[in-house]
């Protein structure tokens, strides 16, 4: 079973410009974004983070244990890195402790981003 969220790039003006909304990225993610020079790639990458962190925030607010260990403060997005695994499938969510036990996937089509998190152990892969 998966939980999903669908977002649109128009939700924040910075996304259309290939810029991160304030407080969205961790320092590790900021380093990755700095290396992305093409605007379409920057926009797509940022939209994936926007969708994934929106979903993580919703799951953390429900306190269902899926994102256990997610920092519970206003700055949690900067303390949570969404990083590709070596196979780039799935994406690991590092909550500042290097555990990466929660897995998230995102897909971008045009100005739309979809993020999904597995709610049960072992349901990590989707295409």
Short mmCIF file of N, CA and C in Angstrom, two decimals:
data_model
loop_
_atom_site.label_atom_id
_atom_site.label_comp_id
_atom_site.label_asym_id
_atom_site.label_seq_id
_atom_site.Cartn_x
_atom_site.Cartn_y
_atom_site.Cartn_z
N UNK A 1 0.84 -1.17 0.00
CA UNK A 1 0.00 0.00 0.00
C UNK A 1 0.90 1.25 0.00
N UNK A 2 0.49 2.25 -0.77
CA UNK A 2 1.26 3.47 -0.89
C UNK A 2 0.39 4.68 -0.53
N UNK A 3 1.04 5.72 -0.12
CA UNK A 3 0.37 7.01 0.08
C UNK A 3 0.97 7.96 -0.95
N UNK A 4 0.13 8.74 -1.61
CA UNK A 4 0.61 9.62 -2.67
C UNK A 4 0.16 11.06 -2.45
N UNK A 5 0.83 11.96 -3.15
CA UNK A 5 0.42 13.36 -3.21
C UNK A 5 0.75 13.87 -4.62
N UNK A 6 -0.12 14.71 -5.15
CA UNK A 6 0.06 15.32 -6.46
C UNK A 6 0.18 16.82 -6.25
N UNK A 7 1.23 17.42 -6.82
CA UNK A 7 1.46 18.86 -6.67
C UNK A 7 1.66 19.50 -8.04
N UNK A 8 1.49 20.80 -8.10
CA UNK A 8 1.67 21.55 -9.34
C UNK A 8 2.77 22.59 -9.13
N UNK A 9 3.58 22.81 -10.16
CA UNK A 9 4.69 23.76 -10.07
C UNK A 9 4.20 25.16 -9.76
N UNK A 10 2.98 25.49 -10.10
CA UNK A 10 2.43 26.81 -9.84
C UNK A 10 2.16 27.09 -8.37
N UNK A 11 2.33 26.08 -7.51
CA UNK A 11 2.09 26.28 -6.09
C UNK A 11 3.11 27.23 -5.45
N UNK A 12 4.27 27.35 -6.06
CA UNK A 12 5.27 28.28 -5.54
C UNK A 12 6.02 28.89 -6.72
N UNK A 13 6.06 30.23 -6.82
CA UNK A 13 6.68 30.88 -7.98
C UNK A 13 8.16 30.54 -8.17
N UNK A 14 8.87 30.25 -7.11
CA UNK A 14 10.30 29.94 -7.24
C UNK A 14 10.54 28.68 -8.06
N UNK A 15 9.64 27.71 -7.98
CA UNK A 15 9.82 26.46 -8.72
C UNK A 15 9.92 26.69 -10.22
N UNK A 16 9.08 27.57 -10.75
CA UNK A 16 9.09 27.86 -12.19
C UNK A 16 10.41 28.49 -12.62
N UNK A 17 11.10 29.14 -11.71
CA UNK A 17 12.37 29.79 -12.01
C UNK A 17 13.58 28.90 -11.71
N UNK A 18 13.31 27.67 -11.29
CA UNK A 18 14.40 26.75 -10.96
C UNK A 18 15.09 27.09 -9.65
N UNK A 19 14.37 27.79 -8.78
CA UNK A 19 14.90 28.16 -7.48
C UNK A 19 14.14 27.42 -6.39
N UNK A 20 14.83 27.11 -5.31
CA UNK A 20 14.19 26.41 -4.20
C UNK A 20 13.40 27.39 -3.34
N UNK A 21 12.16 27.03 -3.00
CA UNK A 21 11.43 27.84 -2.04
C UNK A 21 12.21 27.87 -0.71
N UNK A 22 12.15 28.98 0.01
CA UNK A 22 12.90 29.08 1.28
C UNK A 22 12.58 27.93 2.23
N UNK A 23 13.64 27.35 2.78
CA UNK A 23 13.49 26.30 3.78
C UNK A 23 13.17 24.92 3.24
N UNK A 24 13.16 24.74 1.92
CA UNK A 24 12.79 23.44 1.35
C UNK A 24 13.93 22.43 1.39
N UNK A 25 15.15 22.87 1.08
CA UNK A 25 16.26 21.93 0.87
C UNK A 25 17.20 21.85 2.07
N UNK A 26 17.73 20.64 2.24
CA UNK A 26 18.79 20.42 3.22
C UNK A 26 20.10 20.92 2.60
N UNK A 27 21.15 21.07 3.40
CA UNK A 27 22.45 21.46 2.82
C UNK A 27 22.93 20.49 1.73
N UNK A 28 22.72 19.19 1.93
CA UNK A 28 23.13 18.21 0.91
C UNK A 28 22.36 18.42 -0.39
N UNK A 29 21.06 18.71 -0.28
CA UNK A 29 20.25 18.95 -1.46
C UNK A 29 20.63 20.26 -2.14
N UNK A 30 20.98 21.27 -1.37
CA UNK A 30 21.42 22.54 -1.95
C UNK A 30 22.67 22.34 -2.79
N UNK A 31 23.56 21.47 -2.34
CA UNK A 31 24.78 21.17 -3.10
C UNK A 31 24.42 20.50 -4.43
N UNK A 32 23.49 19.57 -4.40
CA UNK A 32 23.07 18.90 -5.63
C UNK A 32 22.44 19.91 -6.58
N UNK A 33 21.54 20.76 -6.07
CA UNK A 33 20.88 21.76 -6.92
C UNK A 33 21.89 22.70 -7.56
N UNK A 34 22.93 23.07 -6.83
CA UNK A 34 23.95 23.97 -7.37
C UNK A 34 24.65 23.36 -8.58
N UNK A 35 24.71 22.04 -8.65
CA UNK A 35 25.36 21.37 -9.78
C UNK A 35 24.46 21.18 -10.99
N UNK A 36 23.17 21.48 -10.84
CA UNK A 36 22.23 21.33 -11.95
C UNK A 36 22.17 22.67 -12.69
N UNK A 37 22.69 22.71 -13.89
CA UNK A 37 22.80 23.98 -14.60
C UNK A 37 21.66 24.24 -15.59
N UNK A 38 21.00 23.22 -16.06
CA UNK A 38 19.93 23.39 -17.03
C UNK A 38 18.60 23.64 -16.31
N UNK A 39 17.91 24.71 -16.70
CA UNK A 39 16.67 25.11 -16.03
C UNK A 39 15.62 24.00 -16.01
N UNK A 40 15.35 23.30 -17.13
CA UNK A 40 14.34 22.24 -17.07
C UNK A 40 14.69 21.14 -16.05
N UNK A 41 15.97 20.78 -15.96
CA UNK A 41 16.39 19.75 -15.00
C UNK A 41 16.24 20.25 -13.57
N UNK A 42 16.62 21.52 -13.33
CA UNK A 42 16.47 22.11 -11.99
C UNK A 42 14.99 22.11 -11.57
N UNK A 43 14.12 22.52 -12.49
CA UNK A 43 12.69 22.59 -12.18
C UNK A 43 12.14 21.20 -11.84
N UNK A 44 12.50 20.22 -12.65
CA UNK A 44 12.02 18.86 -12.43
C UNK A 44 12.52 18.31 -11.09
N UNK A 45 13.79 18.51 -10.82
CA UNK A 45 14.39 18.02 -9.57
C UNK A 45 13.73 18.68 -8.37
N UNK A 46 13.53 19.99 -8.44
CA UNK A 46 12.90 20.72 -7.33
C UNK A 46 11.45 20.31 -7.13
N UNK A 47 10.72 20.09 -8.22
CA UNK A 47 9.33 19.69 -8.11
C UNK A 47 9.21 18.33 -7.42
N UNK A 48 10.15 17.43 -7.69
CA UNK A 48 10.17 16.14 -6.99
C UNK A 48 10.38 16.30 -5.51
N UNK A 49 11.28 17.19 -5.10
CA UNK A 49 11.52 17.43 -3.66
C UNK A 49 10.31 18.10 -3.02
N UNK A 50 9.70 19.05 -3.76
CA UNK A 50 8.52 19.74 -3.25
C UNK A 50 7.41 18.73 -2.95
N UNK A 51 7.16 17.82 -3.90
CA UNK A 51 6.11 16.81 -3.73
C UNK A 51 6.45 15.85 -2.58
N UNK A 52 7.67 15.36 -2.56
CA UNK A 52 8.06 14.39 -1.54
C UNK A 52 8.00 14.98 -0.14
N UNK A 53 8.46 16.20 0.01
CA UNK A 53 8.46 16.79 1.36
C UNK A 53 7.05 17.20 1.78
N UNK A 54 6.19 17.53 0.83
CA UNK A 54 4.78 17.77 1.18
C UNK A 54 4.17 16.48 1.73
N UNK A 55 4.43 15.36 1.04
CA UNK A 55 3.89 14.08 1.48
C UNK A 55 4.45 13.68 2.84
N UNK A 56 5.74 13.85 3.03
CA UNK A 56 6.34 13.51 4.32
C UNK A 56 5.74 14.33 5.45
N UNK A 57 5.50 15.62 5.19
CA UNK A 57 4.88 16.47 6.20
C UNK A 57 3.49 15.98 6.58
N UNK A 58 2.71 15.55 5.58
CA UNK A 58 1.37 15.02 5.85
C UNK A 58 1.46 13.74 6.68
N UNK A 59 2.37 12.85 6.31
CA UNK A 59 2.51 11.59 7.05
C UNK A 59 2.98 11.83 8.48
N UNK A 60 3.91 12.76 8.66
CA UNK A 60 4.41 13.06 10.01
C UNK A 60 3.29 13.65 10.87
N UNK A 61 2.44 14.48 10.27
CA UNK A 61 1.34 15.09 11.02
C UNK A 61 0.34 14.03 11.48
N UNK A 62 0.20 12.96 10.70
CA UNK A 62 -0.70 11.87 11.08
C UNK A 62 -0.09 10.99 12.16
N UNK A 63 1.24 11.06 12.32
CA UNK A 63 1.96 10.29 13.33
C UNK A 63 1.65 8.80 13.23
N UNK A 64 1.73 8.26 12.01
CA UNK A 64 1.42 6.85 11.79
C UNK A 64 2.66 5.95 11.83
N UNK A 65 3.81 6.50 12.14
CA UNK A 65 5.02 5.70 12.27
C UNK A 65 5.79 5.48 10.99
N UNK A 66 5.22 5.84 9.83
CA UNK A 66 5.89 5.62 8.56
C UNK A 66 7.16 6.45 8.47
N UNK A 67 7.11 7.65 8.97
CA UNK A 67 8.28 8.54 8.93
C UNK A 67 8.79 8.78 10.35
N UNK A 68 8.82 7.74 11.14
CA UNK A 68 9.32 7.86 12.51
C UNK A 68 10.73 8.44 12.49
N UNK A 69 10.98 9.35 13.40
CA UNK A 69 12.30 9.96 13.49
C UNK A 69 12.42 11.24 12.71
N UNK A 70 11.38 11.62 11.96
CA UNK A 70 11.42 12.89 11.24
C UNK A 70 11.46 14.01 12.27
N UNK A 71 12.40 14.94 12.16
CA UNK A 71 12.47 16.04 13.14
C UNK A 71 11.14 16.77 13.23
N UNK A 72 10.72 17.08 14.43
CA UNK A 72 9.43 17.74 14.65
C UNK A 72 9.66 19.20 15.05
N UNK A 73 10.06 19.98 14.07
CA UNK A 73 10.23 21.40 14.29
C UNK A 73 9.98 22.12 12.97
N UNK A 74 9.98 23.43 13.01
CA UNK A 74 9.69 24.20 11.80
C UNK A 74 10.73 24.00 10.71
N UNK A 75 11.91 23.64 11.08
CA UNK A 75 13.03 23.52 10.13
C UNK A 75 13.24 22.08 9.66
N UNK A 76 12.23 21.21 9.80
CA UNK A 76 12.45 19.79 9.51
C UNK A 76 12.83 19.55 8.05
N UNK A 77 12.33 20.35 7.12
CA UNK A 77 12.66 20.13 5.70
C UNK A 77 14.15 20.29 5.43
N UNK A 78 14.79 21.21 6.16
CA UNK A 78 16.23 21.43 6.00
C UNK A 78 17.04 20.32 6.68
N UNK A 79 16.40 19.55 7.54
CA UNK A 79 17.09 18.46 8.23
C UNK A 79 16.83 17.10 7.59
N UNK A 80 16.05 17.10 6.54
CA UNK A 80 15.67 15.85 5.87
C UNK A 80 16.14 15.91 4.43
N UNK A 81 16.98 14.98 4.03
CA UNK A 81 17.49 14.93 2.66
C UNK A 81 16.83 13.80 1.90
N UNK A 82 16.41 14.08 0.69
CA UNK A 82 15.85 13.06 -0.19
C UNK A 82 16.92 12.79 -1.23
N UNK A 83 17.53 11.62 -1.13
CA UNK A 83 18.70 11.30 -1.94
C UNK A 83 18.48 10.00 -2.71
N UNK A 84 19.01 9.92 -3.92
CA UNK A 84 18.91 8.69 -4.71
C UNK A 84 19.78 7.61 -4.08
N UNK A 85 19.29 6.38 -4.15
CA UNK A 85 20.11 5.25 -3.76
C UNK A 85 21.04 4.94 -4.92
N UNK A 86 21.91 3.99 -4.76
CA UNK A 86 22.87 3.68 -5.81
C UNK A 86 22.17 3.26 -7.11
N UNK A 87 21.00 2.63 -7.00
CA UNK A 87 20.26 2.22 -8.19
C UNK A 87 19.25 3.27 -8.61
N UNK A 88 19.14 4.35 -7.86
CA UNK A 88 18.18 5.42 -8.11
C UNK A 88 16.73 4.95 -7.97
N UNK A 89 16.54 3.80 -7.35
CA UNK A 89 15.19 3.27 -7.16
C UNK A 89 15.21 2.38 -5.93
N UNK A 90 14.57 2.71 -4.88
CA UNK A 90 13.83 3.95 -4.65
C UNK A 90 14.72 5.05 -4.09
N UNK A 91 14.14 6.19 -3.81
CA UNK A 91 14.86 7.28 -3.20
C UNK A 91 14.81 7.11 -1.70
N UNK A 92 15.93 7.30 -1.05
CA UNK A 92 16.01 7.15 0.39
C UNK A 92 15.83 8.51 1.05
N UNK A 93 15.11 8.52 2.14
CA UNK A 93 14.89 9.74 2.88
C UNK A 93 15.75 9.70 4.12
N UNK A 94 16.78 10.51 4.13
CA UNK A 94 17.72 10.55 5.24
C UNK A 94 17.25 11.62 6.21
N UNK A 95 16.87 11.20 7.41
CA UNK A 95 16.31 12.13 8.39
C UNK A 95 17.39 12.71 9.29
N UNK A 96 18.57 12.90 8.74
CA UNK A 96 19.63 13.53 9.51
C UNK A 96 20.47 12.56 10.32
N UNK A 97 20.10 11.28 10.31
CA UNK A 97 20.86 10.31 11.08
C UNK A 97 21.48 9.25 10.18
N UNK A 98 21.28 9.39 8.87
CA UNK A 98 21.86 8.44 7.94
C UNK A 98 21.13 7.12 7.86
N UNK A 99 19.91 7.03 8.44
CA UNK A 99 19.23 5.74 8.44
C UNK A 99 18.54 5.43 7.13
N UNK A 100 17.94 6.40 6.47
CA UNK A 100 17.35 6.20 5.16
C UNK A 100 16.38 5.05 5.07
N UNK A 101 15.62 4.76 6.13
CA UNK A 101 14.74 3.60 6.12
C UNK A 101 13.41 3.86 5.43
N UNK A 102 13.02 5.08 5.26
CA UNK A 102 11.78 5.41 4.58
C UNK A 102 12.10 5.63 3.11
N UNK A 103 11.30 5.08 2.23
CA UNK A 103 11.58 5.18 0.80
C UNK A 103 10.45 5.91 0.08
N UNK A 104 10.83 6.77 -0.81
CA UNK A 104 9.89 7.60 -1.53
C UNK A 104 10.24 7.58 -3.01
N UNK A 105 9.22 7.69 -3.85
CA UNK A 105 9.44 7.81 -5.29
C UNK A 105 8.70 9.03 -5.77
N UNK A 106 9.22 9.64 -6.80
CA UNK A 106 8.51 10.77 -7.40
C UNK A 106 8.58 10.66 -8.92
N UNK A 107 7.55 11.17 -9.55
CA UNK A 107 7.48 11.24 -11.01
C UNK A 107 7.04 12.64 -11.37
N UNK A 108 7.65 13.18 -12.41
CA UNK A 108 7.32 14.52 -12.87
C UNK A 108 6.85 14.43 -14.32
N UNK A 109 5.71 15.04 -14.61
CA UNK A 109 5.20 15.13 -15.97
C UNK A 109 4.76 16.58 -16.17
N UNK A 110 5.51 17.28 -17.01
CA UNK A 110 5.21 18.69 -17.23
C UNK A 110 5.35 19.48 -15.95
N UNK A 111 4.29 20.16 -15.56
CA UNK A 111 4.30 20.95 -14.33
C UNK A 111 3.70 20.22 -13.15
N UNK A 112 3.50 18.92 -13.27
CA UNK A 112 2.90 18.12 -12.21
C UNK A 112 3.93 17.18 -11.60
N UNK A 113 3.87 17.04 -10.29
CA UNK A 113 4.75 16.11 -9.59
C UNK A 113 3.93 15.17 -8.72
N UNK A 114 4.27 13.91 -8.73
CA UNK A 114 3.62 12.90 -7.92
C UNK A 114 4.68 12.28 -7.02
N UNK A 115 4.38 12.17 -5.75
CA UNK A 115 5.28 11.49 -4.82
C UNK A 115 4.51 10.37 -4.13
N UNK A 116 5.20 9.28 -3.85
CA UNK A 116 4.58 8.14 -3.17
C UNK A 116 5.55 7.59 -2.13
N UNK A 117 4.99 7.15 -1.01
CA UNK A 117 5.76 6.51 0.05
C UNK A 117 5.09 5.19 0.37
N UNK A 118 5.88 4.14 0.51
CA UNK A 118 5.35 2.84 0.90
C UNK A 118 4.93 2.87 2.36
N UNK A 119 3.70 2.42 2.63
CA UNK A 119 3.19 2.41 4.00
C UNK A 119 3.43 1.08 4.71
N UNK A 120 3.86 0.08 3.96
CA UNK A 120 4.13 -1.23 4.56
C UNK A 120 5.55 -1.65 4.23
N UNK A 121 6.23 -2.33 5.14
CA UNK A 121 7.59 -2.78 4.85
C UNK A 121 7.64 -3.68 3.63
N UNK A 122 8.67 -3.52 2.83
CA UNK A 122 8.86 -4.37 1.67
C UNK A 122 8.20 -3.84 0.40
N UNK A 123 7.30 -2.88 0.52
CA UNK A 123 6.62 -2.33 -0.66
C UNK A 123 7.40 -1.12 -1.14
N UNK A 124 8.62 -1.34 -1.59
CA UNK A 124 9.53 -0.26 -1.90
C UNK A 124 9.61 0.08 -3.38
N UNK A 125 9.16 -0.79 -4.25
CA UNK A 125 9.40 -0.56 -5.68
C UNK A 125 8.11 -0.35 -6.44
N UNK A 126 8.11 0.64 -7.29
CA UNK A 126 7.02 0.88 -8.22
C UNK A 126 7.58 1.58 -9.43
N UNK A 127 6.95 1.44 -10.53
CA UNK A 127 7.43 2.03 -11.78
C UNK A 127 6.42 2.98 -12.33
#
